[in-house]
Amino acid sequence: MSAEMKYKMPFNYVQVVIATFSAVVTSVFVFFVSEVAGGTMRFSGGVFQNVDFFSIVRFIALPFLILGFLTFLIGRARPGFCKFAQWAGVVVVVASIINPILFAADLASGIGLSLILLIVGASWYMAVDNSNHIARKSKLERLQAKQLAAA
């Protein structure tokens, strides 16, 4: 009876919070390393003109947490959406790498911000992929419980 009473929750929002914290901490580390390496974190065009510590934290944490929550809500109704959101986030982040490469004032700034974007993409992918793994596992457990009940 307990196997059939599983909740329809293919997504664990706590994993997004943990991935957000990890992405912010790692990105801030990369930001400071790129500054020590001589990066000015100034850009001649594109979305940002100057990237600082608070920009890194704000533009990683807020979108990550908000989009993670939206994925959580939509994923409850449509579990397949989690896989789409996982790859859509990675595609957006990889496409965003063009901005620091084209508009960086120096090489260290371009490489630093590109690494930060890759960290955010990898964190998003792992948070949502782990959720999909849990959803597949619970679905397999439900199917096995139905087979045992039918037998």
CSV table of N, CA and C in Angstrom, one decimal:
chain,number,residue,atom,x,y,z
A,1,MET,N,0.8,-1.2,0.0
A,1,MET,CA,0.0,0.0,0.0
A,1,MET,C,0.9,1.3,0.0
A,2,SER,N,2.0,1.2,0.7
A,2,SER,CA,2.8,2.4,0.7
A,2,SER,C,3.5,2.7,-0.6
A,3,ALA,N,3.7,1.6,-1.4
A,3,ALA,CA,4.4,1.8,-2.7
A,3,ALA,C,3.5,2.6,-3.6
A,4,GLU,N,2.2,2.5,-3.5
A,4,GLU,CA,1.2,3.2,-4.4
A,4,GLU,C,0.9,4.6,-3.9
A,5,MET,N,1.3,4.9,-2.7
A,5,MET,CA,1.0,6.3,-2.2
A,5,MET,C,2.2,7.2,-2.4
A,6,LYS,N,3.0,7.0,-3.4
A,6,LYS,CA,4.1,7.9,-3.6
A,6,LYS,C,3.6,9.2,-4.2
A,7,TYR,N,4.2,10.3,-3.8
A,7,TYR,CA,3.8,11.6,-4.3
A,7,TYR,C,4.4,11.8,-5.7
A,8,LYS,N,3.6,12.6,-6.5
A,8,LYS,CA,4.1,12.9,-7.8
A,8,LYS,C,5.0,14.1,-7.8
A,9,MET,N,6.2,13.9,-7.3
A,9,MET,CA,7.2,15.0,-7.2
A,9,MET,C,8.5,14.6,-7.8
A,10,PRO,N,8.7,14.8,-9.1
A,10,PRO,CA,9.9,14.4,-9.8
A,10,PRO,C,11.1,15.3,-9.5
A,11,PHE,N,10.9,16.3,-8.7
A,11,PHE,CA,11.9,17.4,-8.6
A,11,PHE,C,12.1,17.7,-7.1
A,12,ASN,N,13.3,17.8,-6.7
A,12,ASN,CA,13.6,18.2,-5.3
A,12,ASN,C,14.2,19.5,-5.3
A,13,TYR,N,13.4,20.5,-4.8
A,13,TYR,CA,13.9,21.9,-4.8
A,13,TYR,C,15.1,22.1,-3.9
A,14,VAL,N,15.3,21.3,-2.9
A,14,VAL,CA,16.4,21.5,-2.0
A,14,VAL,C,17.7,21.3,-2.8
A,15,GLN,N,17.7,20.4,-3.7
A,15,GLN,CA,18.9,20.2,-4.6
A,15,GLN,C,19.2,21.5,-5.4
A,16,VAL,N,18.2,22.2,-5.8
A,16,VAL,CA,18.4,23.5,-6.5
A,16,VAL,C,19.1,24.5,-5.5
A,17,VAL,N,18.6,24.5,-4.3
A,17,VAL,CA,19.2,25.5,-3.3
A,17,VAL,C,20.7,25.1,-3.1
A,18,ILE,N,21.0,23.8,-2.9
A,18,ILE,CA,22.3,23.4,-2.7
A,18,ILE,C,23.2,23.7,-3.9
A,19,ALA,N,22.7,23.4,-5.1
A,19,ALA,CA,23.4,23.7,-6.4
A,19,ALA,C,23.6,25.2,-6.5
A,20,THR,N,22.6,26.0,-6.1
A,20,THR,CA,22.8,27.5,-6.2
A,20,THR,C,23.9,28.0,-5.3
A,21,PHE,N,23.9,27.5,-4.1
A,21,PHE,CA,25.0,27.9,-3.2
A,21,PHE,C,26.3,27.4,-3.7
A,22,SER,N,26.4,26.2,-4.2
A,22,SER,CA,27.7,25.8,-4.8
A,22,SER,C,28.1,26.6,-6.0
A,23,ALA,N,27.2,26.9,-6.8
A,23,ALA,CA,27.5,27.7,-8.0
A,23,ALA,C,28.0,29.1,-7.6
A,24,VAL,N,27.3,29.7,-6.6
A,24,VAL,CA,27.7,31.1,-6.2
A,24,VAL,C,29.1,31.1,-5.6
A,25,VAL,N,29.4,30.1,-4.7
A,25,VAL,CA,30.7,30.1,-4.0
A,25,VAL,C,31.8,29.8,-5.0
A,26,THR,N,31.6,28.9,-5.9
A,26,THR,CA,32.6,28.5,-6.9
A,26,THR,C,32.8,29.7,-7.9
A,27,SER,N,31.7,30.3,-8.3
A,27,SER,CA,31.8,31.5,-9.2
A,27,SER,C,32.5,32.7,-8.6
A,28,VAL,N,32.3,32.9,-7.3
A,28,VAL,CA,32.9,34.0,-6.6
A,28,VAL,C,34.4,33.7,-6.5
A,29,PHE,N,34.8,32.5,-6.3
A,29,PHE,CA,36.2,32.1,-6.2
A,29,PHE,C,36.8,32.3,-7.6
A,30,VAL,N,36.2,31.9,-8.7
A,30,VAL,CA,36.7,32.2,-10.0
A,30,VAL,C,36.8,33.7,-10.3
A,31,PHE,N,35.8,34.4,-9.8
A,31,PHE,CA,35.9,35.9,-10.0
A,31,PHE,C,37.1,36.5,-9.4
A,32,PHE,N,37.4,36.1,-8.1
A,32,PHE,CA,38.5,36.7,-7.4
A,32,PHE,C,39.8,36.2,-8.0
A,33,VAL,N,39.9,34.9,-8.5
A,33,VAL,CA,41.1,34.4,-9.1
A,33,VAL,C,41.4,35.2,-10.4
A,34,SER,N,40.3,35.4,-11.2
A,34,SER,CA,40.5,36.2,-12.5
A,34,SER,C,40.9,37.6,-12.2
A,35,GLU,N,40.4,38.2,-11.1
A,35,GLU,CA,40.9,39.6,-10.8
A,35,GLU,C,42.4,39.6,-10.4
A,36,VAL,N,42.8,38.5,-9.6
A,36,VAL,CA,44.2,38.4,-9.2
A,36,VAL,C,45.1,38.2,-10.4
A,37,ALA,N,44.5,37.5,-11.4
A,37,ALA,CA,45.3,37.2,-12.7
A,37,ALA,C,45.4,38.4,-13.6
A,38,GLY,N,44.8,39.5,-13.2
A,38,GLY,CA,44.9,40.7,-14.0
A,38,GLY,C,43.6,41.1,-14.7
A,39,GLY,N,42.5,40.4,-14.5
A,39,GLY,CA,41.3,40.7,-15.1
A,39,GLY,C,40.6,42.0,-14.6
A,40,THR,N,40.2,42.9,-15.4
A,40,THR,CA,39.5,44.1,-15.0
A,40,THR,C,38.0,43.9,-14.8
A,41,MET,N,37.5,42.8,-15.4
A,41,MET,CA,36.1,42.5,-15.4
A,41,MET,C,35.3,43.7,-16.0
A,42,ARG,N,35.9,44.4,-17.0
A,42,ARG,CA,35.2,45.4,-17.7
A,42,ARG,C,35.0,44.9,-19.1
A,43,PHE,N,33.8,45.3,-19.7
A,43,PHE,CA,33.4,44.8,-21.0
A,43,PHE,C,33.0,46.0,-21.9
A,44,SER,N,33.4,46.0,-23.1
A,44,SER,CA,33.2,47.1,-24.0
A,44,SER,C,31.8,47.2,-24.6
A,45,GLY,N,31.0,46.2,-24.4
A,45,GLY,CA,29.6,46.2,-24.9
A,45,GLY,C,28.9,44.9,-24.4
A,46,GLY,N,27.8,44.6,-25.0
A,46,GLY,CA,27.0,43.5,-24.5
A,46,GLY,C,26.1,43.8,-23.4
A,47,VAL,N,25.8,42.8,-22.6
A,47,VAL,CA,24.9,43.0,-21.5
A,47,VAL,C,25.5,43.8,-20.3
A,48,PHE,N,26.7,43.5,-20.0
A,48,PHE,CA,27.4,44.2,-18.8
A,48,PHE,C,28.5,45.1,-19.2
A,49,GLN,N,28.7,46.2,-18.5
A,49,GLN,CA,29.8,47.0,-18.7
A,49,GLN,C,30.9,46.7,-17.7
A,50,ASN,N,30.5,46.4,-16.4
A,50,ASN,CA,31.5,46.1,-15.4
A,50,ASN,C,30.8,45.0,-14.5
A,51,VAL,N,31.6,44.0,-14.2
A,51,VAL,CA,31.1,42.9,-13.3
A,51,VAL,C,31.8,43.0,-12.0
A,52,ASP,N,31.0,43.0,-10.9
A,52,ASP,CA,31.6,43.0,-9.6
A,52,ASP,C,31.1,41.8,-8.8
A,53,PHE,N,31.5,41.8,-7.5
A,53,PHE,CA,31.1,40.7,-6.6
A,53,PHE,C,29.6,40.6,-6.5
A,54,PHE,N,28.9,41.7,-6.3
A,54,PHE,CA,27.5,41.7,-6.1
A,54,PHE,C,26.7,41.3,-7.3
A,55,SER,N,27.3,41.7,-8.5
A,55,SER,CA,26.7,41.2,-9.8
A,55,SER,C,26.7,39.7,-9.9
A,56,ILE,N,27.9,39.2,-9.5
A,56,ILE,CA,28.0,37.7,-9.6
A,56,ILE,C,27.0,37.0,-8.8
A,57,VAL,N,26.9,37.4,-7.5
A,57,VAL,CA,25.9,36.8,-6.6
A,57,VAL,C,24.5,37.0,-7.0
A,58,ARG,N,24.2,38.2,-7.4
A,58,ARG,CA,22.8,38.5,-7.7
A,58,ARG,C,22.3,37.8,-9.0
A,59,PHE,N,23.2,37.8,-10.0
A,59,PHE,CA,22.8,37.3,-11.3
A,59,PHE,C,23.0,35.8,-11.4
A,60,ILE,N,23.5,35.2,-10.4
A,60,ILE,CA,23.5,33.7,-10.3
A,60,ILE,C,22.4,33.2,-9.4
A,61,ALA,N,22.3,33.8,-8.2
A,61,ALA,CA,21.4,33.2,-7.2
A,61,ALA,C,19.9,33.5,-7.6
A,62,LEU,N,19.5,34.7,-8.0
A,62,LEU,CA,18.1,35.0,-8.2
A,62,LEU,C,17.6,34.2,-9.4
A,63,PRO,N,18.2,34.2,-10.6
A,63,PRO,CA,17.6,33.4,-11.7
A,63,PRO,C,17.6,31.9,-11.4
A,64,PHE,N,18.7,31.4,-10.7
A,64,PHE,CA,18.8,30.0,-10.4
A,64,PHE,C,17.7,29.6,-9.5
A,65,LEU,N,17.4,30.3,-8.4
A,65,LEU,CA,16.4,30.0,-7.5
A,65,LEU,C,15.0,30.2,-8.0
A,66,ILE,N,14.7,31.2,-8.8
A,66,ILE,CA,13.4,31.5,-9.4
A,66,ILE,C,13.1,30.4,-10.5
A,67,LEU,N,14.0,30.2,-11.4
A,67,LEU,CA,13.8,29.2,-12.4
A,67,LEU,C,13.7,27.8,-11.9
A,68,GLY,N,14.5,27.6,-10.8
A,68,GLY,CA,14.4,26.3,-10.2
A,68,GLY,C,13.0,26.0,-9.6
A,69,PHE,N,12.5,27.1,-9.0
A,69,PHE,CA,11.1,27.0,-8.4
A,69,PHE,C,10.1,26.8,-9.4
A,70,LEU,N,10.2,27.5,-10.5
A,70,LEU,CA,9.2,27.3,-11.6
A,70,LEU,C,9.3,25.9,-12.2
A,71,THR,N,10.5,25.4,-12.4
A,71,THR,CA,10.7,24.1,-12.8
A,71,THR,C,10.1,23.1,-11.9
A,72,PHE,N,10.3,23.3,-10.6
A,72,PHE,CA,9.7,22.5,-9.6
A,72,PHE,C,8.1,22.5,-9.7
A,73,LEU,N,7.5,23.6,-9.9
A,73,LEU,CA,6.1,23.7,-10.0
A,73,LEU,C,5.6,23.0,-11.3
A,74,ILE,N,6.2,23.3,-12.4
A,74,ILE,CA,5.8,22.7,-13.7
A,74,ILE,C,6.1,21.2,-13.7
A,75,GLY,N,7.3,20.8,-13.1
A,75,GLY,CA,7.7,19.4,-13.1
A,75,GLY,C,6.7,18.5,-12.3
A,76,ARG,N,6.0,19.1,-11.3
A,76,ARG,CA,5.0,18.3,-10.6
A,76,ARG,C,3.9,17.9,-11.5
A,77,ALA,N,3.5,18.8,-12.4
A,77,ALA,CA,2.4,18.5,-13.3
A,77,ALA,C,2.9,17.7,-14.5
A,78,ARG,N,4.0,18.0,-15.0
A,78,ARG,CA,4.6,17.3,-16.2
A,78,ARG,C,6.1,16.9,-15.9
A,79,PRO,N,6.3,15.7,-15.4
A,79,PRO,CA,7.7,15.3,-15.0
A,79,PRO,C,8.7,15.4,-16.2
A,80,GLY,N,8.2,15.2,-17.4
A,80,GLY,CA,9.1,15.3,-18.6
A,80,GLY,C,9.7,16.7,-18.8
A,81,PHE,N,9.0,17.7,-18.2
A,81,PHE,CA,9.5,19.1,-18.4
A,81,PHE,C,10.9,19.3,-17.7
A,82,CYS,N,11.2,18.5,-16.7
A,82,CYS,CA,12.5,18.6,-16.0
A,82,CYS,C,13.6,18.3,-16.9
A,83,LYS,N,13.5,17.3,-17.8
A,83,LYS,CA,14.6,17.0,-18.8
A,83,LYS,C,14.7,18.2,-19.8
A,84,PHE,N,13.6,18.7,-20.2
A,84,PHE,CA,13.6,19.9,-21.1
A,84,PHE,C,14.3,21.1,-20.5
A,85,ALA,N,13.9,21.4,-19.2
A,85,ALA,CA,14.5,22.5,-18.5
A,85,ALA,C,16.0,22.3,-18.3
A,86,GLN,N,16.3,21.1,-18.0
A,86,GLN,CA,17.8,20.8,-17.8
A,86,GLN,C,18.6,21.2,-19.0
A,87,TRP,N,18.2,20.8,-20.2
A,87,TRP,CA,18.9,21.1,-21.4
A,87,TRP,C,18.8,22.5,-21.9
A,88,ALA,N,17.6,23.1,-21.7
A,88,ALA,CA,17.3,24.5,-22.1
A,88,ALA,C,18.3,25.4,-21.3
A,89,GLY,N,18.4,25.1,-20.0
A,89,GLY,CA,19.3,25.9,-19.2
A,89,GLY,C,20.8,25.8,-19.6
A,90,VAL,N,21.2,24.7,-20.0
A,90,VAL,CA,22.6,24.5,-20.4
A,90,VAL,C,22.8,25.2,-21.8
A,91,VAL,N,21.8,25.1,-22.7
A,91,VAL,CA,21.9,25.8,-24.0
A,91,VAL,C,22.0,27.3,-23.8
A,92,VAL,N,21.2,27.8,-23.0
A,92,VAL,CA,21.2,29.3,-22.7
A,92,VAL,C,22.5,29.7,-22.2
A,93,VAL,N,23.1,29.0,-21.2
A,93,VAL,CA,24.3,29.4,-20.6
A,93,VAL,C,25.5,29.2,-21.6
A,94,VAL,N,25.5,28.2,-22.4
A,94,VAL,CA,26.6,28.0,-23.4
A,94,VAL,C,26.5,29.1,-24.4
A,95,ALA,N,25.3,29.5,-24.8
A,95,ALA,CA,25.1,30.5,-25.8
A,95,ALA,C,25.6,31.9,-25.2
A,96,SER,N,25.4,32.0,-23.9
A,96,SER,CA,25.8,33.3,-23.2
A,96,SER,C,27.3,33.5,-23.2
A,97,ILE,N,28.1,32.4,-23.4
A,97,ILE,CA,29.5,32.5,-23.3
A,97,ILE,C,30.1,33.4,-24.4
A,98,ILE,N,29.3,33.6,-25.5
A,98,ILE,CA,29.7,34.5,-26.6
A,98,ILE,C,29.9,35.9,-26.1
A,99,ASN,N,29.1,36.4,-25.2
A,99,ASN,CA,29.2,37.8,-24.7
A,99,ASN,C,30.5,38.1,-24.0
A,100,PRO,N,31.0,37.3,-23.1
A,100,PRO,CA,32.3,37.7,-22.5
A,100,PRO,C,33.5,37.5,-23.5
A,101,ILE,N,33.4,36.5,-24.4
A,101,ILE,CA,34.5,36.3,-25.3
A,101,ILE,C,34.6,37.5,-26.3
A,102,LEU,N,33.4,38.0,-26.8
A,102,LEU,CA,33.5,39.1,-27.7
A,102,LEU,C,33.8,40.5,-27.1
A,103,PHE,N,33.3,40.7,-25.9
A,103,PHE,CA,33.3,42.0,-25.4
A,103,PHE,C,34.3,42.2,-24.2
A,104,ALA,N,35.1,41.3,-23.8
A,104,ALA,CA,36.0,41.4,-22.7
A,104,ALA,C,37.1,42.4,-23.0
A,105,ALA,N,37.5,43.2,-22.0
A,105,ALA,CA,38.5,44.2,-22.2
A,105,ALA,C,39.9,43.5,-22.2
A,106,ASP,N,40.0,42.3,-21.5
A,106,ASP,CA,41.2,41.6,-21.4
A,106,ASP,C,40.9,40.1,-21.4
A,107,LEU,N,41.9,39.3,-21.6
A,107,LEU,CA,41.8,37.8,-21.7
A,107,LEU,C,41.3,37.2,-20.4
A,108,ALA,N,41.9,37.7,-19.2
A,108,ALA,CA,41.5,37.1,-17.9
A,108,ALA,C,40.1,37.4,-17.6
A,109,SER,N,39.5,38.5,-18.0
A,109,SER,CA,38.1,38.8,-17.7
A,109,SER,C,37.2,37.9,-18.6
A,110,GLY,N,37.6,37.7,-19.8
A,110,GLY,CA,36.8,36.8,-20.7
A,110,GLY,C,36.8,35.4,-20.3
A,111,ILE,N,38.0,34.9,-19.9
A,111,ILE,CA,38.1,33.5,-19.5
A,111,ILE,C,37.4,33.4,-18.1
A,112,GLY,N,37.5,34.3,-17.2
A,112,GLY,CA,36.9,34.2,-15.9
A,112,GLY,C,35.4,34.2,-16.0
A,113,LEU,N,34.8,35.1,-16.8
A,113,LEU,CA,33.3,35.1,-16.9
A,113,LEU,C,32.8,33.9,-17.7
A,114,SER,N,33.6,33.4,-18.6
A,114,SER,CA,33.2,32.2,-19.4
A,114,SER,C,33.2,31.0,-18.4
A,115,LEU,N,34.2,30.9,-17.5
A,115,LEU,CA,34.2,29.8,-16.6
A,115,LEU,C,33.1,29.9,-15.6
A,116,ILE,N,32.7,31.1,-15.2
A,116,ILE,CA,31.6,31.3,-14.3
A,116,ILE,C,30.3,30.8,-15.0
A,117,LEU,N,30.1,31.2,-16.2
A,117,LEU,CA,28.9,30.7,-16.9
A,117,LEU,C,28.9,29.2,-17.1
A,118,LEU,N,30.1,28.6,-17.3
A,118,LEU,CA,30.1,27.1,-17.4
A,118,LEU,C,29.8,26.5,-16.0
A,119,ILE,N,30.3,27.1,-14.9
A,119,ILE,CA,30.0,26.6,-13.6
A,119,ILE,C,28.5,26.6,-13.3
A,120,VAL,N,27.8,27.7,-13.7
A,120,VAL,CA,26.4,27.8,-13.5
A,120,VAL,C,25.6,26.8,-14.3
A,121,GLY,N,26.1,26.6,-15.6
A,121,GLY,CA,25.4,25.6,-16.4
A,121,GLY,C,25.6,24.2,-15.9
A,122,ALA,N,26.8,23.9,-15.4
A,122,ALA,CA,27.0,22.5,-14.9
A,122,ALA,C,26.2,22.3,-13.6
A,123,SER,N,26.1,23.4,-12.8
A,123,SER,CA,25.4,23.3,-11.5
A,123,SER,C,23.9,23.0,-11.8
A,124,TRP,N,23.4,23.8,-12.8
A,124,TRP,CA,21.9,23.6,-13.2
A,124,TRP,C,21.7,22.2,-13.7
A,125,TYR,N,22.6,21.7,-14.6
A,125,TYR,CA,22.4,20.4,-15.1
A,125,TYR,C,22.5,19.3,-14.1
A,126,MET,N,23.4,19.4,-13.1
A,126,MET,CA,23.5,18.4,-12.1
A,126,MET,C,22.3,18.4,-11.1
A,127,ALA,N,21.8,19.6,-10.8
A,127,ALA,CA,20.6,19.7,-9.9
A,127,ALA,C,19.4,19.1,-10.5
A,128,VAL,N,19.1,19.4,-11.8
A,128,VAL,CA,17.9,18.9,-12.4
A,128,VAL,C,18.1,17.4,-12.9
A,129,ASP,N,19.3,17.1,-13.3
A,129,ASP,CA,19.6,15.7,-13.7
A,129,ASP,C,19.4,14.7,-12.5
A,130,ASN,N,19.9,15.1,-11.3
A,130,ASN,CA,19.7,14.3,-10.1
A,130,ASN,C,18.2,14.1,-9.8
A,131,SER,N,17.4,15.2,-10.0
A,131,SER,CA,16.0,15.1,-9.8
A,131,SER,C,15.4,14.1,-10.8
A,132,ASN,N,15.8,14.2,-12.0
A,132,ASN,CA,15.3,13.2,-13.0
A,132,ASN,C,15.6,11.8,-12.7
A,133,HIS,N,16.8,11.6,-12.1
A,133,HIS,CA,17.3,10.3,-11.7
A,133,HIS,C,16.4,9.8,-10.6
A,134,ILE,N,16.0,10.6,-9.7
A,134,ILE,CA,15.1,10.2,-8.6
A,134,ILE,C,13.8,9.9,-9.1
A,135,ALA,N,13.3,10.7,-10.1
A,135,ALA,CA,11.9,10.5,-10.6
A,135,ALA,C,11.9,9.2,-11.4
A,136,ARG,N,13.0,8.8,-12.1
A,136,ARG,CA,13.0,7.6,-12.9
A,136,ARG,C,13.0,6.4,-11.9
A,137,LYS,N,13.8,6.6,-10.8
A,137,LYS,CA,13.9,5.5,-9.8
A,137,LYS,C,12.6,5.3,-9.1
A,138,SER,N,11.9,6.3,-8.7
A,138,SER,CA,10.6,6.1,-8.1
A,138,SER,C,9.5,5.6,-9.1
A,139,LYS,N,9.6,6.0,-10.3
A,139,LYS,CA,8.7,5.4,-11.3
A,139,LYS,C,9.0,3.9,-11.5
A,140,LEU,N,10.2,3.5,-11.5
A,140,LEU,CA,10.6,2.1,-11.6
A,140,LEU,C,10.1,1.3,-10.4
A,141,GLU,N,10.2,1.9,-9.2
A,141,GLU,CA,9.6,1.3,-8.0
A,141,GLU,C,8.1,1.1,-8.0
A,142,ARG,N,7.4,2.2,-8.6
A,142,ARG,CA,6.0,2.1,-8.7
A,142,ARG,C,5.6,0.9,-9.7
A,143,LEU,N,6.3,0.8,-10.8
A,143,LEU,CA,6.0,-0.2,-11.8
A,143,LEU,C,6.3,-1.6,-11.2
A,144,GLN,N,7.4,-1.7,-10.4
A,144,GLN,CA,7.6,-3.0,-9.8
A,144,GLN,C,6.6,-3.4,-8.7
A,145,ALA,N,6.1,-2.4,-8.0
A,145,ALA,CA,5.0,-2.6,-7.0
A,145,ALA,C,3.7,-3.0,-7.7
A,146,LYS,N,3.4,-2.4,-8.9
A,146,LYS,CA,2.2,-2.8,-9.6
A,146,LYS,C,2.3,-4.3,-10.1
A,147,GLN,N,3.5,-4.6,-10.6
A,147,GLN,CA,3.8,-6.0,-11.1
A,147,GLN,C,3.6,-7.0,-10.0
A,148,LEU,N,4.1,-6.7,-8.8
A,148,LEU,CA,4.0,-7.6,-7.6
A,148,LEU,C,2.5,-7.7,-7.2
A,149,ALA,N,1.8,-6.6,-7.3
A,149,ALA,CA,0.4,-6.6,-6.9
A,149,ALA,C,-0.4,-7.4,-7.9
A,150,ALA,N,-0.1,-7.3,-9.1
A,150,ALA,CA,-0.8,-8.1,-10.2
A,150,ALA,C,-0.5,-9.6,-10.1
A,151,ALA,N,0.6,-9.9,-9.6
A,151,ALA,CA,1.0,-11.3,-9.6
A,151,ALA,C,0.5,-12.1,-8.4
